[in-house]
Coordinates of C-alpha atoms in Angstrom, one line a residue:
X1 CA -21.1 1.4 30.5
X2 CA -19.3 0.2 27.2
X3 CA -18.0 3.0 25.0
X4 CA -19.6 3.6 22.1
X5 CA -17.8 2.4 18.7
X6 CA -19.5 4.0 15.3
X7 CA -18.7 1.3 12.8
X8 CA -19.1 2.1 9.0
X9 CA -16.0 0.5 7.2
X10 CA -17.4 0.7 3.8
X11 CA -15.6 -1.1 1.4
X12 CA -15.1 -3.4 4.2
X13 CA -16.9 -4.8 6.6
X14 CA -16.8 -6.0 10.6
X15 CA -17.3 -9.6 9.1
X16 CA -14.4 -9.0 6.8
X17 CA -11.9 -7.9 9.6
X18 CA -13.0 -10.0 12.5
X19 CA -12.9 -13.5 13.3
X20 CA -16.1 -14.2 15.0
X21 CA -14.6 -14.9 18.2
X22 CA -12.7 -11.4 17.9
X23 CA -16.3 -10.1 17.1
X24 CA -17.5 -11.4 20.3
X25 CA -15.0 -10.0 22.7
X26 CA -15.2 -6.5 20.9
X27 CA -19.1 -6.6 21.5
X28 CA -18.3 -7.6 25.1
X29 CA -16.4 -4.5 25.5
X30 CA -17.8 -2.0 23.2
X31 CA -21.1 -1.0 22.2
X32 CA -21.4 -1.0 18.4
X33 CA -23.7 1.4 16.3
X34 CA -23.7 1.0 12.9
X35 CA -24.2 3.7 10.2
X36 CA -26.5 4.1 7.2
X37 CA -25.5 3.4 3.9
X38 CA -27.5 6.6 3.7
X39 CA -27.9 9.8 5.1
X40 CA -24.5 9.5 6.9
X41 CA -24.6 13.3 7.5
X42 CA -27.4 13.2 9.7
X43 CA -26.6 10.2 11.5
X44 CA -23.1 11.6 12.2
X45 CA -24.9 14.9 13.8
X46 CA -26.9 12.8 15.9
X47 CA -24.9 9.9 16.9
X48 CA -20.9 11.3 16.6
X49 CA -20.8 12.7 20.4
X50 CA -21.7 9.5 21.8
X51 CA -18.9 7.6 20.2
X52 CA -15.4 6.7 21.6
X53 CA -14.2 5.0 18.0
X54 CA -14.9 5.1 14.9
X55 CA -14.3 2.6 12.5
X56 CA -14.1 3.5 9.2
X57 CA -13.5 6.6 7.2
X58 CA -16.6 9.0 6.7
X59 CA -16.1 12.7 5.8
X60 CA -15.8 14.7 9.3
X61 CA -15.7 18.4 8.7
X62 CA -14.7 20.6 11.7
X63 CA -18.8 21.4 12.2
X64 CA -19.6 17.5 12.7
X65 CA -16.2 16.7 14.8
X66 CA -16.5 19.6 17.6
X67 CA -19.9 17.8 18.6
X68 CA -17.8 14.3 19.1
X69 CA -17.0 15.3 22.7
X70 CA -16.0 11.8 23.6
X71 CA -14.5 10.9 20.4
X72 CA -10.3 9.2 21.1
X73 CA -9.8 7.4 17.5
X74 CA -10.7 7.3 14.2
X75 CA -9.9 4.0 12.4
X76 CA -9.1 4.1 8.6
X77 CA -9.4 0.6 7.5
X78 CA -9.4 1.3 3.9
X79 CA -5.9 1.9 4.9
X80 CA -5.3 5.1 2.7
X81 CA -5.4 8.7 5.0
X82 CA -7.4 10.0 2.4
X83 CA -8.6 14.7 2.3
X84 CA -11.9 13.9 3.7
X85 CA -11.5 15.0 7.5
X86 CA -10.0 18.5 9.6
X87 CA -7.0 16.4 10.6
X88 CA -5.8 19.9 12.2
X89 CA -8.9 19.8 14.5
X90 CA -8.1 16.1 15.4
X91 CA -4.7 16.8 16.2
X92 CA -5.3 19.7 18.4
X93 CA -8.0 18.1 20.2
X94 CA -6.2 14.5 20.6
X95 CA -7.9 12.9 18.6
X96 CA -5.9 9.8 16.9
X97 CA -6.3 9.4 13.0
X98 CA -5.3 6.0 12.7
X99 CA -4.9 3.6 9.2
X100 CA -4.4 0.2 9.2
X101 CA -2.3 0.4 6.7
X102 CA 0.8 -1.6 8.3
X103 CA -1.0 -5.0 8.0
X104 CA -0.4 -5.0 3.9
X105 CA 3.1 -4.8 4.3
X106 CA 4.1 -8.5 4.3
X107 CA 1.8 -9.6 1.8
X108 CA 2.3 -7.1 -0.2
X109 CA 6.6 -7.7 0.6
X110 CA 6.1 -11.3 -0.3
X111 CA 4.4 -11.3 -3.9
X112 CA 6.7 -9.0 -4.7
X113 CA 9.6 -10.9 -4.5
X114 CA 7.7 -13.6 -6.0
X115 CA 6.9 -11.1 -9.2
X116 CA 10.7 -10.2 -9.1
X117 CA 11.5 -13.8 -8.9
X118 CA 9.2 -14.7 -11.7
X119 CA 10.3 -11.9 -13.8
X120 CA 13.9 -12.4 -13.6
X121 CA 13.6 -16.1 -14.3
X122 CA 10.5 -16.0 -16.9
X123 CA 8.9 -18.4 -14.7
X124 CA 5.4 -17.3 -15.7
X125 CA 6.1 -17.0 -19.7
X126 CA 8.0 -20.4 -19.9
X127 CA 4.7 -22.0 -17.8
X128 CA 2.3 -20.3 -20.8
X129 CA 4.5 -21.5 -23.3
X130 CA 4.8 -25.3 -22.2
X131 CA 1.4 -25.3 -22.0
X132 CA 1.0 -24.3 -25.0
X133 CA 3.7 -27.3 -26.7
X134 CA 6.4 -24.3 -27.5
X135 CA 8.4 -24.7 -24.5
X136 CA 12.6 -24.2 -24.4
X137 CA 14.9 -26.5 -22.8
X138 CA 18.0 -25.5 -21.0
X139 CA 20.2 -22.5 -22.2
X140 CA 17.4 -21.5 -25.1
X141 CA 14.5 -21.2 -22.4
X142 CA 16.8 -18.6 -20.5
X143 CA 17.6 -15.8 -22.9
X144 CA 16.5 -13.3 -20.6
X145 CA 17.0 -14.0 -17.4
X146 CA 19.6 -13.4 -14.6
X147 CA 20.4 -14.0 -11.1
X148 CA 18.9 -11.9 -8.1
X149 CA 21.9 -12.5 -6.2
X150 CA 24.6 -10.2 -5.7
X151 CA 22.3 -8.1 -8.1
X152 CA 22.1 -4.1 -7.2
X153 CA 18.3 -3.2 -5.7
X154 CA 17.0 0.1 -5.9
X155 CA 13.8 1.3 -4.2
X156 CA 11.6 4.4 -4.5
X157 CA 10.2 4.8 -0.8
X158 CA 11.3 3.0 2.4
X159 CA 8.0 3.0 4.6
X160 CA 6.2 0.0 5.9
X161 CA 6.1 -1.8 2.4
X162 CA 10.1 -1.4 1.8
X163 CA 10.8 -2.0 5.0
X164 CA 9.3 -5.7 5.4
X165 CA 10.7 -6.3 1.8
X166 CA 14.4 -5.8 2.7
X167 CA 14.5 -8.8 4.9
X168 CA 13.2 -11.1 2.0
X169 CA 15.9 -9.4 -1.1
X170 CA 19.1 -9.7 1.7
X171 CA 19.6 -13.4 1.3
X172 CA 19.8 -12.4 -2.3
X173 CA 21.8 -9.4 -2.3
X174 CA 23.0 -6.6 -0.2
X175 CA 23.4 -3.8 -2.2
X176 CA 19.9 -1.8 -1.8
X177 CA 19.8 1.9 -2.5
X178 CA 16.9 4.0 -1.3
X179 CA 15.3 7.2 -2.6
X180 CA 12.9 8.5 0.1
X181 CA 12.7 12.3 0.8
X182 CA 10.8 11.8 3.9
X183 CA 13.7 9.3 5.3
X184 CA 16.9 11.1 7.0
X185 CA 19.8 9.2 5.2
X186 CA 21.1 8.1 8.5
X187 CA 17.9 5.8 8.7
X188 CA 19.2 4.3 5.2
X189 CA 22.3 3.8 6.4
X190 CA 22.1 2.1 9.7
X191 CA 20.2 -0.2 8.2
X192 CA 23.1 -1.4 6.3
X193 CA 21.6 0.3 3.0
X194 CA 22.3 3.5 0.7
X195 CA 20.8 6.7 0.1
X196 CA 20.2 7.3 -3.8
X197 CA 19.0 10.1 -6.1
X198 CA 16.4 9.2 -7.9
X199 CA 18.3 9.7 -11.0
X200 CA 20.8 7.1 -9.5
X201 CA 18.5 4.8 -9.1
X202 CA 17.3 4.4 -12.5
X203 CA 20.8 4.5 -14.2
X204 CA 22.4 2.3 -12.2
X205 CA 19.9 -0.3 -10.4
X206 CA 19.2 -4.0 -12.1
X207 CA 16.0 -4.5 -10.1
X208 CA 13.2 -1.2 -8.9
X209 CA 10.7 -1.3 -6.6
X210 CA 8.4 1.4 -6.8
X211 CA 6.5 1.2 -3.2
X212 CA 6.0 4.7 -2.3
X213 CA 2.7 6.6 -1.2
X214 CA 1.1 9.1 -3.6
X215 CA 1.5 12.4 -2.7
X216 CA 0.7 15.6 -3.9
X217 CA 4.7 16.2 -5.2
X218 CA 5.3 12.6 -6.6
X219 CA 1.9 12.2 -9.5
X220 CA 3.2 11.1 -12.3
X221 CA 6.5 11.4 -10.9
X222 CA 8.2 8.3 -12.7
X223 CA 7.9 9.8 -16.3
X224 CA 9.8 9.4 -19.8
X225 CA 12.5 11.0 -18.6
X226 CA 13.5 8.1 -15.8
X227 CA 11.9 5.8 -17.9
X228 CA 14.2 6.0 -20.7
X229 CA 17.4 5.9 -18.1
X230 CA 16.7 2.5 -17.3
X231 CA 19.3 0.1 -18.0
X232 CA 19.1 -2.7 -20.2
X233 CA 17.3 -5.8 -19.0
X234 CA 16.6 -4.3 -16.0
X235 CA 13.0 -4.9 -14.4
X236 CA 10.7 -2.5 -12.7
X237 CA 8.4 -3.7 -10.4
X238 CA 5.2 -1.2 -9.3
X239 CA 3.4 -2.4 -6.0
X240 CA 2.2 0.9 -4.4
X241 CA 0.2 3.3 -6.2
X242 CA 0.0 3.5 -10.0
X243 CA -0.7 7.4 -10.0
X244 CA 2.7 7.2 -9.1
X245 CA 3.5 6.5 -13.0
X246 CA 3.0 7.9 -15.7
X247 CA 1.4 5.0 -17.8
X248 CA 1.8 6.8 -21.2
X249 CA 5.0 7.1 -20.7
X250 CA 4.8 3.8 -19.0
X251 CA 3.2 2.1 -22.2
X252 CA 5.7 3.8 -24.7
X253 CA 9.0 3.0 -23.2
X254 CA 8.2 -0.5 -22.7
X255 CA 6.9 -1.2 -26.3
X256 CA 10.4 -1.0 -27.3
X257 CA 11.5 -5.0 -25.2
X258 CA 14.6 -4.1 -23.5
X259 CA 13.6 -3.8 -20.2
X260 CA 10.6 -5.7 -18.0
X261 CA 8.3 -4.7 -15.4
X262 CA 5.4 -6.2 -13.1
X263 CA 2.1 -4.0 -11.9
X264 CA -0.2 -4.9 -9.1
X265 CA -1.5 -1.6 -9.7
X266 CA -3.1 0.5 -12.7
X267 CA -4.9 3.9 -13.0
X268 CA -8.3 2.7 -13.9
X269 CA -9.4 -0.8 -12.3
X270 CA -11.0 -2.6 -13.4
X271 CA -8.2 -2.2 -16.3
X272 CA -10.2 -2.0 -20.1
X273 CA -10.8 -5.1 -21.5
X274 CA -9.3 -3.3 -24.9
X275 CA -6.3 -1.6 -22.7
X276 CA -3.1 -1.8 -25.1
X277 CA -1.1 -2.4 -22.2
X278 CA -2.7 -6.2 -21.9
X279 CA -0.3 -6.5 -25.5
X280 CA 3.1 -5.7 -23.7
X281 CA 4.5 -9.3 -23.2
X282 CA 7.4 -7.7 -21.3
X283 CA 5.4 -7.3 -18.3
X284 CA 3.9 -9.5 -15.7
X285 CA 0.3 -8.4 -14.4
X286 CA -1.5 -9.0 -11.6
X287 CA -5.0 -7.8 -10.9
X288 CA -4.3 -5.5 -7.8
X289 CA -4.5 -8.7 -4.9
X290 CA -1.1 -8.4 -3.6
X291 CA -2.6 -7.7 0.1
X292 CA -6.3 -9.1 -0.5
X293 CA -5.7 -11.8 1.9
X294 CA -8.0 -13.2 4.1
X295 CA -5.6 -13.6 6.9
X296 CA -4.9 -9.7 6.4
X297 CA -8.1 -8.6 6.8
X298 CA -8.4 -10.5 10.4
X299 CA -5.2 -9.1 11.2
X300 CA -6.8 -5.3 10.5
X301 CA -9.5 -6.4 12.9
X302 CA -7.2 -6.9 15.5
X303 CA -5.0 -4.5 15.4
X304 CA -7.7 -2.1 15.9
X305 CA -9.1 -4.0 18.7
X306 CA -6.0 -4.1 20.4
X307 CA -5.2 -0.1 20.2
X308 CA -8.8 0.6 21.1
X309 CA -7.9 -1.5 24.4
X310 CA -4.6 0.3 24.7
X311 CA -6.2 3.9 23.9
X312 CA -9.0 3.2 26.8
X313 CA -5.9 2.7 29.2
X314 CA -5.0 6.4 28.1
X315 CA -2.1 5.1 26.4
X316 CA -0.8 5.8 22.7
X317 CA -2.2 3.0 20.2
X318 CA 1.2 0.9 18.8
X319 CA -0.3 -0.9 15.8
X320 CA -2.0 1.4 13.6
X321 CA -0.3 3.4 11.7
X322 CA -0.5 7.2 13.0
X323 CA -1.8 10.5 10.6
X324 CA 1.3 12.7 11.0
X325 CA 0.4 16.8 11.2
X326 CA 3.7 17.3 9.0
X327 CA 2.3 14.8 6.2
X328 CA -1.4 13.9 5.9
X329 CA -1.9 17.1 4.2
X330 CA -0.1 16.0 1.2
X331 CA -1.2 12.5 1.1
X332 CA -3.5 11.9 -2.4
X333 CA -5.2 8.4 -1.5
X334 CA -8.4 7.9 -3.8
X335 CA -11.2 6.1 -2.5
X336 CA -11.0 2.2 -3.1
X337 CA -14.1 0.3 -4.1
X338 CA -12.7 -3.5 -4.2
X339 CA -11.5 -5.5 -0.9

């Protein structure tokens, strides 16, 4: 008998994250039931002991999970371990909480050196402007801009994201300081990197990422204060979660010219049409697609098709990204609505 797999990916769906001939050999070994757009509650009553999987995220309170006697994974594939389940009850029951999380990391790596690229260089202004017939030639068309190479790096968090962006920013330049809390230095520094204060790395860095998760310490967490230690020229680049910044603060610092940025991320998207942060011409904006890849979304599918093969072996999944007991708690992922 083929174990039972609850699907309900909502805001994705099985079309989205598998190929059709990945869709066929997960049918051949797993029977799929589909939930309701509706009345999800009572269908997870009913239906939750017969499933081995889930895919998707639904709110599982201790009540619903101790009647999913068969239950091995849950599969997050909006990606963001979000307050919606009794992680404790998973944990001491075996159940994996699993995100697929890891398969936004290059993408996401990749357009951000392409921001950083673009920033530095004013590729994208200088485009606009010739355009428009007001292009500068030569030294005039390069007031602003600088080399990435040899240039000093810093970034806020070194999970998945920073960790497939290193490879791409060490051609350029070596010297990349971290700030992670959750990351033993000795991690930083065998990688050939340094561990920063956070304070460091505003003062003294030429190029910022900010990648890191949003937790229940860091909202808000880049504020005036850091803001107004950066360094002249230098360019902030925010690809991870915009609650991490405060955008106030954001918007009045950057007003003044001297220093440049690019967002993939913003707290309310679709951003305003009226937003004044649309007027700041020292930043580069792109409309939170920096993993919305096709070719991610397959990979998502199998990834989780491969773990539920390894999981059914009674083996530990190796591709999904695993909840953590010491850290889901303080994860504060909202809901997304857009693929």
């Amino acid at each position: 008998m083929r174990p039972v797999v609850i699907s309900d990916p909502y805001p994705r769906s099985l079309e989205l994250i598998f190929t059709k001939k990945k869709y066929q050999q997960l049918i051949k070994k797993f029977k799929i039931i589909h939930a309701p757009e509706k009345n999800k509650k009572k269908f997870y009553e009913k239906n939750i002991s017969l499933a081995s999987y889930i895919i998707g995220q639904p709110d599982l309170d201790k009540r619903i999970l101790t009647k999913a006697i068969k239950l091995k994974a849950i599969f997050n594939v909006e990606s963001n371990f979000m307050d919606n389940m009794d992680y404790e009850y998973c944990f001491q029951k075996g159940i994996h909480v699993l995100s697929t999380s890891p398969v936004f990391s290059k993408p996401v790596a990749e357009l951000a050196l392409g921001m950083t690229l673009s920033l530095i260089r004013d590729i994208h202004s200088s485009h606009q402007k010739f355009i428009c017939g007001k292009e500068t030639y030569g030294l005039e068309g390069n007031k602003n801009s600088f080399l990435l190479s040899n240039k000093k790096i810093g970034m806020i968090g070194f999970g998945d994201l920073a960790q497939s962006l290193t490879p791409l920013l060490v051609p350029f330049t070596k010297d990349i300081n971290i700030y992670d809390p959750w990351i033993p230095n000795k991690i930083i520094t065998d990688k050939g990197f340094k561990a920063y204060s956070l304070g460091e790395i505003f003062t003294k860095c030429d190029v910022i990422y900010v990648l890191a998760a949003i937790t229940k310490n860091n909202q808000s967490l880049i504020d005036k204060t850091l803001l107004n230690k950066l360094k002249k020229n230098s360019s902030l680049i925010l690809m991870s979660r915009a609650a991490v910044m405060n955008f106030k603060d954001f918007q009045a610092r950057f007003k003044k010219g001297d220093v440049f940025a690019a967002l993939d991320v913003f707290p309310k998207e679709p951003v305003p049409k009226n937003d004044p942060i649309r007027k700041l011409k020292n930043v580069l904006f792109s409309a939170h697609r920096a993993g919305a890849l096709n070719d991610t979304f397959t990979e998502m599918g199998d990834i989780v098709f491969e773990d539920m093969l390894i999981i059914s072996k009674n083996l530990p999944p190796r591709l999904c990204k695993k909840a953590e007991r010491e850290t889901v708690s303080l994860l504060r992922s909202k809901p997304i609505a857009i693929n």
